[in-house]
XYZ file of C-alpha atoms in Angstrom:
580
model
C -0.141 -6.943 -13.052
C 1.790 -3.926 -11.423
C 2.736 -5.525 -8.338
C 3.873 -8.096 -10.940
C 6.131 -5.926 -12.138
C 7.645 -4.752 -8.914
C 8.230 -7.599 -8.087
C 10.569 -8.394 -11.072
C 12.391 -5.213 -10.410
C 13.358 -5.945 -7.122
C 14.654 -9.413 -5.222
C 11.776 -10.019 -3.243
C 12.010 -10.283 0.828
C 9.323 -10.495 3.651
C 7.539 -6.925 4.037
C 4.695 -7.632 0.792
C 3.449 -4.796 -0.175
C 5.608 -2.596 2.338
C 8.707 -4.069 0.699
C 7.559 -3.435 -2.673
C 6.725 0.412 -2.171
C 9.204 1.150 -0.581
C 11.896 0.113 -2.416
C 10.278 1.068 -5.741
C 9.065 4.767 -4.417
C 11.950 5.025 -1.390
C 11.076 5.371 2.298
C 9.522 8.685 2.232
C 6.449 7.067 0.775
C 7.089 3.201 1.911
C 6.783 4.062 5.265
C 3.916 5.692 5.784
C 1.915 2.802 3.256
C 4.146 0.000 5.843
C 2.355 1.735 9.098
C -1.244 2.114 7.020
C -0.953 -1.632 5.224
C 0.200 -3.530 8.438
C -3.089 -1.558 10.363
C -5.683 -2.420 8.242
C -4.457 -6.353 7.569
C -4.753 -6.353 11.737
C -8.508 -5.013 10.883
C -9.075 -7.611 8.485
C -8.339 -9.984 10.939
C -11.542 -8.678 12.954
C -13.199 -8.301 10.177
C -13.093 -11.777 9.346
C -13.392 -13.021 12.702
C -16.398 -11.082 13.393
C -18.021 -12.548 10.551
C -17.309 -16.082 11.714
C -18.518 -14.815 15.095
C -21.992 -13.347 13.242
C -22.388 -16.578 11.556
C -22.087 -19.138 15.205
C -24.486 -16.741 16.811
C -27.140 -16.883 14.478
C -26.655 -20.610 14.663
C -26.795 -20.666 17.971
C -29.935 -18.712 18.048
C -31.538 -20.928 15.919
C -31.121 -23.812 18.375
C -32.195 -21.398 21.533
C -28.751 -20.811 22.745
C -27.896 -17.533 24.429
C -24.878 -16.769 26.382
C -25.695 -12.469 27.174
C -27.277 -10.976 23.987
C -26.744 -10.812 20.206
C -24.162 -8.388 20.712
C -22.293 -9.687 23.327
C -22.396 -13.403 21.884
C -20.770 -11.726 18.976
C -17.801 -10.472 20.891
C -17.554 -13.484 23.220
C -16.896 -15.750 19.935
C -14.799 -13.103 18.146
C -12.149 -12.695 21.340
C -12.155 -16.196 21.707
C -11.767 -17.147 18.083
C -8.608 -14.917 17.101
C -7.411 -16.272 20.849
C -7.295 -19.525 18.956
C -5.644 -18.192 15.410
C -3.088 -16.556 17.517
C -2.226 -19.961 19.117
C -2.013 -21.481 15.067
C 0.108 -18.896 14.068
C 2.594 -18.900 16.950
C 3.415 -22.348 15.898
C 4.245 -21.367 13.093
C 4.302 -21.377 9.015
C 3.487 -25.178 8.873
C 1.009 -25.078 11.092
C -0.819 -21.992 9.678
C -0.358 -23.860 6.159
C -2.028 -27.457 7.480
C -4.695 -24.863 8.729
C -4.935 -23.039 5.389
C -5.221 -26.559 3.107
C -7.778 -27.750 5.539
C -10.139 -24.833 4.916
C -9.571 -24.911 1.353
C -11.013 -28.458 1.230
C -13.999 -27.201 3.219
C -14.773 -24.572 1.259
C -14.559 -26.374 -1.846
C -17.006 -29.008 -0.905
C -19.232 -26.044 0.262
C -18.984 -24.417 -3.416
C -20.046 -27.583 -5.132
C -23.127 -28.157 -2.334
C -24.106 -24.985 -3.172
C -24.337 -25.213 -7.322
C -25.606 -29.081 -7.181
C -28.696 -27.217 -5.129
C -29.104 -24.522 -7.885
C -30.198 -27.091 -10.006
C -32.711 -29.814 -8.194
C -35.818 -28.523 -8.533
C -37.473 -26.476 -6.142
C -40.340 -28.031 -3.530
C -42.970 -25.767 -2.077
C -40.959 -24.903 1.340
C -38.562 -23.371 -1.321
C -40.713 -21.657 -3.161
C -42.110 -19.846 -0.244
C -39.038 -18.408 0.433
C -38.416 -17.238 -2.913
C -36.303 -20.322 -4.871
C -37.657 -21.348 -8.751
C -34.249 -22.468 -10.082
C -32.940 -21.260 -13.165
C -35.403 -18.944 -14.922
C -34.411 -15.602 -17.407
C -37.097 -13.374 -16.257
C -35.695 -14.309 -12.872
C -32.489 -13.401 -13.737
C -33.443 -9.913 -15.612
C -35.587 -8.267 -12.874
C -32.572 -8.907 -10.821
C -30.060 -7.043 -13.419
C -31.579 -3.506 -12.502
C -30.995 -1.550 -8.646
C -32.759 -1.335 -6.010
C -31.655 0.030 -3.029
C -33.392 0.390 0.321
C -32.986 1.987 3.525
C -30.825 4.874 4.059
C -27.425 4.065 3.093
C -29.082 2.276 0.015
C -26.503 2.909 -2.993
C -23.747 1.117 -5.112
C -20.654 2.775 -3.667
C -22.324 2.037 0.097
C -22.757 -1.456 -0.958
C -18.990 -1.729 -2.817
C -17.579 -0.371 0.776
C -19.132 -3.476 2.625
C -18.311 -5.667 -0.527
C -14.538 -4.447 -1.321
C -12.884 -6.312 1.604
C -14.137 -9.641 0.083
C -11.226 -9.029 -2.695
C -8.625 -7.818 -0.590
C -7.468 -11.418 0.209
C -5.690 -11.125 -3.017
C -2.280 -10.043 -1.480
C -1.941 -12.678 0.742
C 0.794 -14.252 -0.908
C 2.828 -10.779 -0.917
C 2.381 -10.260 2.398
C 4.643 -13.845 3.755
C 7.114 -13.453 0.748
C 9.609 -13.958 3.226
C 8.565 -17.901 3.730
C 8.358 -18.233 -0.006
C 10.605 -20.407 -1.883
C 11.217 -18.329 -4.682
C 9.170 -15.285 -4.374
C 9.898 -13.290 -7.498
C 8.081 -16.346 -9.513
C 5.279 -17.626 -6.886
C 3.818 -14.424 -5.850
C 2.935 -13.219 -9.718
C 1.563 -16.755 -10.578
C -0.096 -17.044 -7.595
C -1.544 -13.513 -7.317
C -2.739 -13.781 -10.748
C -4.244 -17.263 -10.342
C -6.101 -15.971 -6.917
C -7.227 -13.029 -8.875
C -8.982 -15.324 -12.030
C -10.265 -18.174 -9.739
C -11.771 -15.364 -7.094
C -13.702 -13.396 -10.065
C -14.671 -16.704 -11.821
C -16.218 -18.254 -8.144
C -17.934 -14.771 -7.202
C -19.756 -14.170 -10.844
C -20.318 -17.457 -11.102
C -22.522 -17.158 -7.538
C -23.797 -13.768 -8.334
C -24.999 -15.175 -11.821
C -26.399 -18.141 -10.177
C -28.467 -16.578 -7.360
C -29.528 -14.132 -9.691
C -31.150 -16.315 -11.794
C -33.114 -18.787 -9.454
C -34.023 -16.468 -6.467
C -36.439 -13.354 -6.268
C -36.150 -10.350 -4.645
C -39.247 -10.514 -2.481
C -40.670 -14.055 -0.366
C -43.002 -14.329 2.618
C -42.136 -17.484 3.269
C -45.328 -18.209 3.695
C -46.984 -21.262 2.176
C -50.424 -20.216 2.093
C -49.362 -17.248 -0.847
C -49.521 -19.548 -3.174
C -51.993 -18.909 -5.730
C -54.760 -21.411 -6.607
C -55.807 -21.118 -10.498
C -55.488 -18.301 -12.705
C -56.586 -15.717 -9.981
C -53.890 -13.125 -9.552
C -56.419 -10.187 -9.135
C -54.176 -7.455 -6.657
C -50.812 -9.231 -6.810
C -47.907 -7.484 -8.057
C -44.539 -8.854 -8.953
C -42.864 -11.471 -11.081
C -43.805 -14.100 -7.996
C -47.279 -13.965 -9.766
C -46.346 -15.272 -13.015
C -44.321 -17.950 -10.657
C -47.561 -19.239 -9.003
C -46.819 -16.991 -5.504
C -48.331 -13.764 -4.082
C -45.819 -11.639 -1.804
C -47.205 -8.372 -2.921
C -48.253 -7.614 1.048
C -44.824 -8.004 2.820
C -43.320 -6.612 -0.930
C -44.655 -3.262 -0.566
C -44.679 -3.199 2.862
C -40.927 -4.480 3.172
C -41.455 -6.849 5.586
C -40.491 -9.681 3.802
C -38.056 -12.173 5.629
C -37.104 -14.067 2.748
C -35.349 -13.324 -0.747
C -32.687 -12.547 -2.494
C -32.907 -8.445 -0.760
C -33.887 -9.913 2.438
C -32.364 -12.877 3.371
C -28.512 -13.425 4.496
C -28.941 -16.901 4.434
C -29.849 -17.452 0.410
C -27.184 -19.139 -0.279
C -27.046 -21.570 2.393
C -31.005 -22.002 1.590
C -30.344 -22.169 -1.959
C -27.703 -25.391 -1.660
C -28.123 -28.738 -1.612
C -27.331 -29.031 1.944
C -27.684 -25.709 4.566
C -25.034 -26.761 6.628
C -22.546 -27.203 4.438
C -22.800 -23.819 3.505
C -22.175 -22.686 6.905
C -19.066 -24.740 6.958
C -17.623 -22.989 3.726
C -18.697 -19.662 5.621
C -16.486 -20.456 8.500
C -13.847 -22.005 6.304
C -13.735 -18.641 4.493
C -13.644 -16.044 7.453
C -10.878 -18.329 9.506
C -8.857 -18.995 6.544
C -8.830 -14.834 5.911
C -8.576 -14.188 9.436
C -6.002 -16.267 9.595
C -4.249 -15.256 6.617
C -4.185 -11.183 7.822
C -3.426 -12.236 11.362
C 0.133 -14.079 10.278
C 0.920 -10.967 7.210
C 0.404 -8.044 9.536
C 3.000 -8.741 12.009
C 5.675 -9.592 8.811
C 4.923 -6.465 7.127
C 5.158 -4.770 10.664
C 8.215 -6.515 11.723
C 9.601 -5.783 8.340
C 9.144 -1.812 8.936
C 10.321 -1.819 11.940
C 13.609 -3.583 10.937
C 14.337 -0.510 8.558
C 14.071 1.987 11.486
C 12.236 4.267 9.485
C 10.299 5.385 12.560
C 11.360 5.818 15.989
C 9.784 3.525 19.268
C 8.971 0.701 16.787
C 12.388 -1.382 16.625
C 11.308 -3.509 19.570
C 8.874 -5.012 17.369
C 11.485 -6.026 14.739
C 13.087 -8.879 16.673
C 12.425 -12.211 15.327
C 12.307 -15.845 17.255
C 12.951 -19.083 15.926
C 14.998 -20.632 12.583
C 12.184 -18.535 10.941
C 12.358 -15.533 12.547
C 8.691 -15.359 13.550
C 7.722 -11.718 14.322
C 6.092 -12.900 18.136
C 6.211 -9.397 19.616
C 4.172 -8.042 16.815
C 1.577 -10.907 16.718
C 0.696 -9.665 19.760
C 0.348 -6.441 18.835
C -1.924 -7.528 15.887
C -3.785 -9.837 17.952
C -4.892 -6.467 20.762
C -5.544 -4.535 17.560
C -7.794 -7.126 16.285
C -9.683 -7.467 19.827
C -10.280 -3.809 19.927
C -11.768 -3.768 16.819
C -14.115 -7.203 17.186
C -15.214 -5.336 20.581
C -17.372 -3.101 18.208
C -19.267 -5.911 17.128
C -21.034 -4.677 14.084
C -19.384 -6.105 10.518
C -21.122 -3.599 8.597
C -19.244 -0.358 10.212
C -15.408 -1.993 10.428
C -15.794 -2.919 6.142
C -15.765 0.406 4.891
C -13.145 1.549 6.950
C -11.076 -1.754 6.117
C -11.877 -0.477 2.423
C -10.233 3.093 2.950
C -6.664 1.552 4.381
C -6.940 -1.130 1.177
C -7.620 1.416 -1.191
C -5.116 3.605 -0.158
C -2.501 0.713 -0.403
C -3.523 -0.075 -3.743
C -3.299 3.406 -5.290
C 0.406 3.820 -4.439
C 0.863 0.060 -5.661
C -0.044 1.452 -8.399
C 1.483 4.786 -8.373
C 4.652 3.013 -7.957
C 4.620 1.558 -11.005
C 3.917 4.549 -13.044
C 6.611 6.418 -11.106
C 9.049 3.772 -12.234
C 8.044 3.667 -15.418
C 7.894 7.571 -15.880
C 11.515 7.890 -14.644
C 13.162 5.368 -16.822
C 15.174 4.073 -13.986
C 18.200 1.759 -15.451
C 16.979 -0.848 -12.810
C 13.274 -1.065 -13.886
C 13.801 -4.046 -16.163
C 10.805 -6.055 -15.628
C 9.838 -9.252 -17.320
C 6.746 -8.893 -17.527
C 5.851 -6.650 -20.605
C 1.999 -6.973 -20.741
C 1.071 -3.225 -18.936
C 0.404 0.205 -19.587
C 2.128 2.717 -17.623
C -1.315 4.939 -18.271
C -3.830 2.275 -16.695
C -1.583 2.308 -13.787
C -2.013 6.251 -13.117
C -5.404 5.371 -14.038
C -5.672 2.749 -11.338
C -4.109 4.955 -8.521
C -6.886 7.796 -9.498
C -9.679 5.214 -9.754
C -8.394 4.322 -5.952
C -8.245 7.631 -4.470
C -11.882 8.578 -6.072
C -13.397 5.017 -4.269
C -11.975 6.244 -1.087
C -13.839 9.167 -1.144
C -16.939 7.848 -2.716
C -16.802 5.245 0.386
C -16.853 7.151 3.177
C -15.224 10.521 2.677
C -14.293 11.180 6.547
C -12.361 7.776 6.268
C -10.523 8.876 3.338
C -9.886 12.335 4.393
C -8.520 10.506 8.065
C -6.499 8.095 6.230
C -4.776 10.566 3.644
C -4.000 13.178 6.803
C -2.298 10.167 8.515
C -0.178 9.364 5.488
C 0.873 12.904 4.988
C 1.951 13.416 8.688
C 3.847 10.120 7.972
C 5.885 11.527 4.882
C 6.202 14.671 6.678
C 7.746 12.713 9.300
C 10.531 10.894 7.324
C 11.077 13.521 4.851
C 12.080 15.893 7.595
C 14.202 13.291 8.993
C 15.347 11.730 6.399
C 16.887 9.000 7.316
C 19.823 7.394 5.871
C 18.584 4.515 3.208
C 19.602 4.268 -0.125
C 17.291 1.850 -1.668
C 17.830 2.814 -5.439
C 14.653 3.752 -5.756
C 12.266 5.812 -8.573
C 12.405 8.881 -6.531
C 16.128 9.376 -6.997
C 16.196 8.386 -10.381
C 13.431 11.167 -11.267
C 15.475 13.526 -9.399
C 18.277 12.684 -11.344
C 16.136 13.443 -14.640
C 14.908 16.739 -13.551
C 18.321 17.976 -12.714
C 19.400 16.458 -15.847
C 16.727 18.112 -17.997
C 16.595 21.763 -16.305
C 20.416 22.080 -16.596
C 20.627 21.647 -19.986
C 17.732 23.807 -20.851
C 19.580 25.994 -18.815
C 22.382 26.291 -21.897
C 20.079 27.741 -24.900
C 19.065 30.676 -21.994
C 21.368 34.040 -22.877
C 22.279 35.926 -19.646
C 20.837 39.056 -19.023
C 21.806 41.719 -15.818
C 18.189 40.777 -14.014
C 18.982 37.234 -13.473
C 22.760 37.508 -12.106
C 23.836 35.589 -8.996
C 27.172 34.806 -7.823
C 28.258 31.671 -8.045
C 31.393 31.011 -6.253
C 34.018 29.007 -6.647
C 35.752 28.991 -2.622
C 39.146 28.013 -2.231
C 38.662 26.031 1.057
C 40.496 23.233 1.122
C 38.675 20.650 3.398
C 35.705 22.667 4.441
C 35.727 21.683 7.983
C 39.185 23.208 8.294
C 38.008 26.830 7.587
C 34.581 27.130 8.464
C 34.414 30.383 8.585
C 34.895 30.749 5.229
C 32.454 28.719 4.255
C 30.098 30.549 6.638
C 31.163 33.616 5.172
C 30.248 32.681 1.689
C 26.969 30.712 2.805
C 26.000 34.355 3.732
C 25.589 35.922 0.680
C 24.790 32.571 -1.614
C 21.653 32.242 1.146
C 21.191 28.945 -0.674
C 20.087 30.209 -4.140
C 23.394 30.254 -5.869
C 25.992 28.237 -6.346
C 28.604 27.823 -4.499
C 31.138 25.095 -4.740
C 34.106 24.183 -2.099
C 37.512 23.486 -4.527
C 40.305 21.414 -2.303
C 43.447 21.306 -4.475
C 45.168 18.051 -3.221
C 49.195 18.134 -3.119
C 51.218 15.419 -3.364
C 51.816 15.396 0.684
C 47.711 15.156 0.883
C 47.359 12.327 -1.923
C 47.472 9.659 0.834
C 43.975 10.883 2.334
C 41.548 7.933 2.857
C 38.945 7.141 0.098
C 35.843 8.055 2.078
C 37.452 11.316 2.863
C 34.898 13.324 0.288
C 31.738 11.513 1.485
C 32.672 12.928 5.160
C 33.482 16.168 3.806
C 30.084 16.625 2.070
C 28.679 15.120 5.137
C 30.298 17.938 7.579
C 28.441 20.059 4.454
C 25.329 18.685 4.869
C 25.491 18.915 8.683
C 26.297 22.518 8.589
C 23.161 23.184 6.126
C 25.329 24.712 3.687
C 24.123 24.015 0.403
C 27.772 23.604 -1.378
C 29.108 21.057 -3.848
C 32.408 19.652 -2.942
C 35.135 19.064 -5.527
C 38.542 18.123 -5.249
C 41.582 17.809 -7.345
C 44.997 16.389 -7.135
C 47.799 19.083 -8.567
C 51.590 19.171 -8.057
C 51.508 22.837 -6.586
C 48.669 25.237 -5.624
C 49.005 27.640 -8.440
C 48.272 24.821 -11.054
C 45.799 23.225 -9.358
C 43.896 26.621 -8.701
C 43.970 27.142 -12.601
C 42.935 23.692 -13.289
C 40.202 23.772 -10.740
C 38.680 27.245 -12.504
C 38.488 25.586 -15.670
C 36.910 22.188 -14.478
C 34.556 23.605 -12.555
C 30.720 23.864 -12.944
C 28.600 22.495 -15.429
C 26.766 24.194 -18.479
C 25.336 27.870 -17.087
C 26.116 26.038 -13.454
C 29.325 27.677 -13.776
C 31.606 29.628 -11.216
C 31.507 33.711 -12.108
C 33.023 34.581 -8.602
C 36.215 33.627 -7.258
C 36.434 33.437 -3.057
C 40.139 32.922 -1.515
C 40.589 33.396 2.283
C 42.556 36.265 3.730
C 46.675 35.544 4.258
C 46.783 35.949 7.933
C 50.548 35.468 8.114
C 50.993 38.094 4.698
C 53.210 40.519 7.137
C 55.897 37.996 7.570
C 55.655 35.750 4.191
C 58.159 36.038 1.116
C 56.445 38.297 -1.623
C 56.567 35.678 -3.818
C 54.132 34.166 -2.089
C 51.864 36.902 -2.693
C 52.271 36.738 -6.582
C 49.671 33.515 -6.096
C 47.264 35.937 -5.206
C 47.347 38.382 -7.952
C 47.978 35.644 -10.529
C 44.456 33.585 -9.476
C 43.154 37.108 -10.312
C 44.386 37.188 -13.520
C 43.459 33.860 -14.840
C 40.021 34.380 -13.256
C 39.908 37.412 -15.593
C 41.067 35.257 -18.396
C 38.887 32.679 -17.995
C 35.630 34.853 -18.197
């Protein structure tokens, strides 16, 4: 629902997530969330890929097939698979969409093999390993925990489960090859997010209620007449004894022991298989063509140094090809480890971590009451989105706390980075608008506060003219203001000045800027110095931001000028005087 809203606030381009950040927060944040979000799709990729690769070695096991050893299989298949999506995806959108259709059909037919075998009714072989079909007692044994082994708990378990859901911002990620993103990406997000809950409670709820925890697999455990003297378990009131390899935990089969249920479960095993490799290619897939566009997006706003050769694009489409390969080495390093169970919950961290500034984003807009925050989609709470970044941040740790800690230290170097930098984008985003409301706010509480001798600071008005033409006045002042008071440059423009280009201020408060003098800049257009000098000590300043202190520079020609000219002097004095 919040990236929803984003979305309506801003027109839409390639970048997903990236895009959406950063123009909603500014580049200070979106840049650091860009370099994260583009990483960790490139680790989805291998994440994916080495779960297709986990699945073809098993099967190849089963048929006695061995190329070096379980490991090495696993690698072999992953390098050689993403090989493969890298060739899809260089061919581009249609291509990767023909791909994307194809494994939807697959997977599909796989979902309704698997709940037409939920319902025949089980033979022995399936009984042995642990199948009764629908049954409640079934189904409430399996409501309540229980973990084994060491890293045995929920938040372990949500780690290796998380990335499963992470699909969702698919569609963000290639709004640059939408049609019209602005309306596809909500529908579509939303619509992933319903039919993705629906299909994984509907298969949690279904395994849950015609498999048990515990099987043997073992034929001969069945039990002959009403003996069930020593066996322990609901398998007994099912006909079965698997109390030995229960308490033992050696059993090979059942719902805690067996990564094949579901396959065993269905009406057909294979098929199942098939929807498991439709799934991990069409994710791997998926990540391996949205990392390089968010990446190629970043690097087009040259938020970072070393990372613009990246940006180019090739074809009508402009198909980030540079930083598919990038993606695609990322993804190889990362299948190299081999093990699907240590590359999830760090996947999880760089997800998380994305997510809680999604949502911070839109409780930062919402806080700030930007004029451009007009979204069209009403149905939010500006509360369950702070409440959503929190939730994220507390995951992260509960995951794997070295991962979080890592993660957060890399986005704060990040910001560092381009805050100290800060490089020249204007993207109208929440950050300057809360800016504006603090400066706002404090400077008109500033008005009901009485002055009092302890709190005095000069705040000078300087007579400079164009700054950059006296800097030493401006150096002179900068001295004592040490950047805690105010201190404003006045330029009275005559009429022989008036033809001065337009951008002549925004260079001025540039030179400013470049100087580190912290200095407004203020002009005004008078017919002679005197009156313009009056009129600039009454406009001045706003509310207690007012000038007390008057700064002219020193005549250096006063030994040869008219004393009438020196009148101008004394009479600036005396309206100053007036004036307070």
């Amino acid at each position: 629902m919040f990236k929803k809203k984003i979305k309506y606030r801003n027109e839409v381009k390639s970048g997903g997530a990236y895009f959406m950040i950063s123009r909603t927060l500014g580049p200070e944040i979106g840049g650091p969330i860009g370099m994260v979000f583009s990483f960790a799709n490139a680790l989805a990729c291998a994440l994916n890929t080495v779960g297709f690769a986990e699945v073809v070695r098993d099967l190849m096991h089963e048929f006695g097939v061995v190329m070096v050893d379980s490991v090495y299989d696993v690698r072999i298949v992953g390098v050689i698979t993403v090989t493969i999506l890298l060739m899809i995806s260089l061919a581009g959108m249609e291509w990767e969409s023909k791909a994307q259709i194809l494994f939807f059909l697959v997977l599909l037919v796989s979902f309704a093999n698997y709940f037409v075998g939920t319902v025949i009714p089980p033979n022995v072989d399936k009984q042995a390993i642990g199948i009764f079909g629908y049954r409640g007692d079934i189904f409430v044994e399996n409501l309540s925990s229980d973990w084994r082994g060491p890293q045995g708990s929920f938040f372990q378990m949500f780690a290796i489960f998380f990335p499963a859901a992470i699909g969702i911002m698919s569609g963000a990620n290639i709004s640059g090859d939408l049609k019209d993103p602005t309306i596809a990406i909500p529908k579509g997000t939303l619509m992933a997010i319903f039919w993705t809950t629906i299909s994984y409670l509907g298969i949690t709820v279904t395994v849950g209620s015609c498999v048990v925890r515990d099987a043997s697999g073992n034929k001969s455990h069945i039990l002959t007449g009403n003996n069930t003297d020593g066996c322990v378990g609901l398998a007994c009131d099912l006909g079965w004894n698997f109390t030995d390899c229960s308490q033992s935990q050696t059993c090979q089969y059942g719902l805690a022991n067996s990564v094949k249920v579901l396959g065993q479960v269905s009406g057909f095993y294979y098929l199942i298989t098939a929807g498991v490799f439709a799934a991990s290619l069409s994710s791997a897939l998926g990540f391996l063509v949205s990392a390089p566009k968010i990446f190629q997006c970043l690097c087009k706003d040259q938020i970072y140094p070393y990372i613009i050769f990246f940006a180019k694009g090739y074809g009508k489409n402009n198909e980030p090809l540079r930083a598919y390969i990038l993606c695609y080495l990322i993804a190889i390093a990362f299948i190299l480890i081999a093990e699907l169970n240590t590359i999830a919950p760090l996947i999880s961290n760089f997800f998380l971590c994305s997510y809680c500034l999604i949502n911070f984003s839109c409780f930062h807009a919402s806080i700030t009451n930007s004029p451009g925050w007009r979204p069209s989609f009403h149905y939010y709470s500006k509360w369950t989105a702070l409440f959503g970044a929190v939730i994220c941040v507390v995951l992260m740790f509960l995951f794997t706390w070295w991962a979080a800690l890592v993660t957060w230290c890399i986005i704060i170097f990040l910001f560092g980075y381009v805050n100290y930098n800060k490089p020249k984008i204007n993207w109208g985003s929440s950050i300057q608008a809360g800016t504006y409301n603090i400066a706002l706010s404090s400077s008109v509480s500033l008005t009901g506060v009485e002055d009092h001798v302890k709190n005095f600071r000069p705040q000078c008005l300087v007579l400079t003219g164009p700054p950059n033409q006296r800097p030493a006045l401006v150096d002179f002042v900068c001295t004592f203001t040490k950047h805690i008071c105010l201190m404003i440059c006045g330029d009275i423009i005559l009429q022989d000045r008036m033809t001065r280009p337009e951008d002549a201020t925004d260079c001025l408060v540039k030179w400013l800027n470049k100087r580190k003098v912290r200095s407004f800049y203020t002009s005004l257009m008078a017919d002679n110095l005197r009156a313009g000098a009056k009129q600039l000590l009454q406009a001045s300043g706003l509310g207690k931001l007012k000038p007390n202190t008057l700064v002219l520079g020193f005549k250096t020609n006063w030994r040869d000028s008219a004393p009438e000219n020196w009148d101008f002097f004394f009479q600036l004095g005396q309206n100053m005087s007036f004036l307070n």
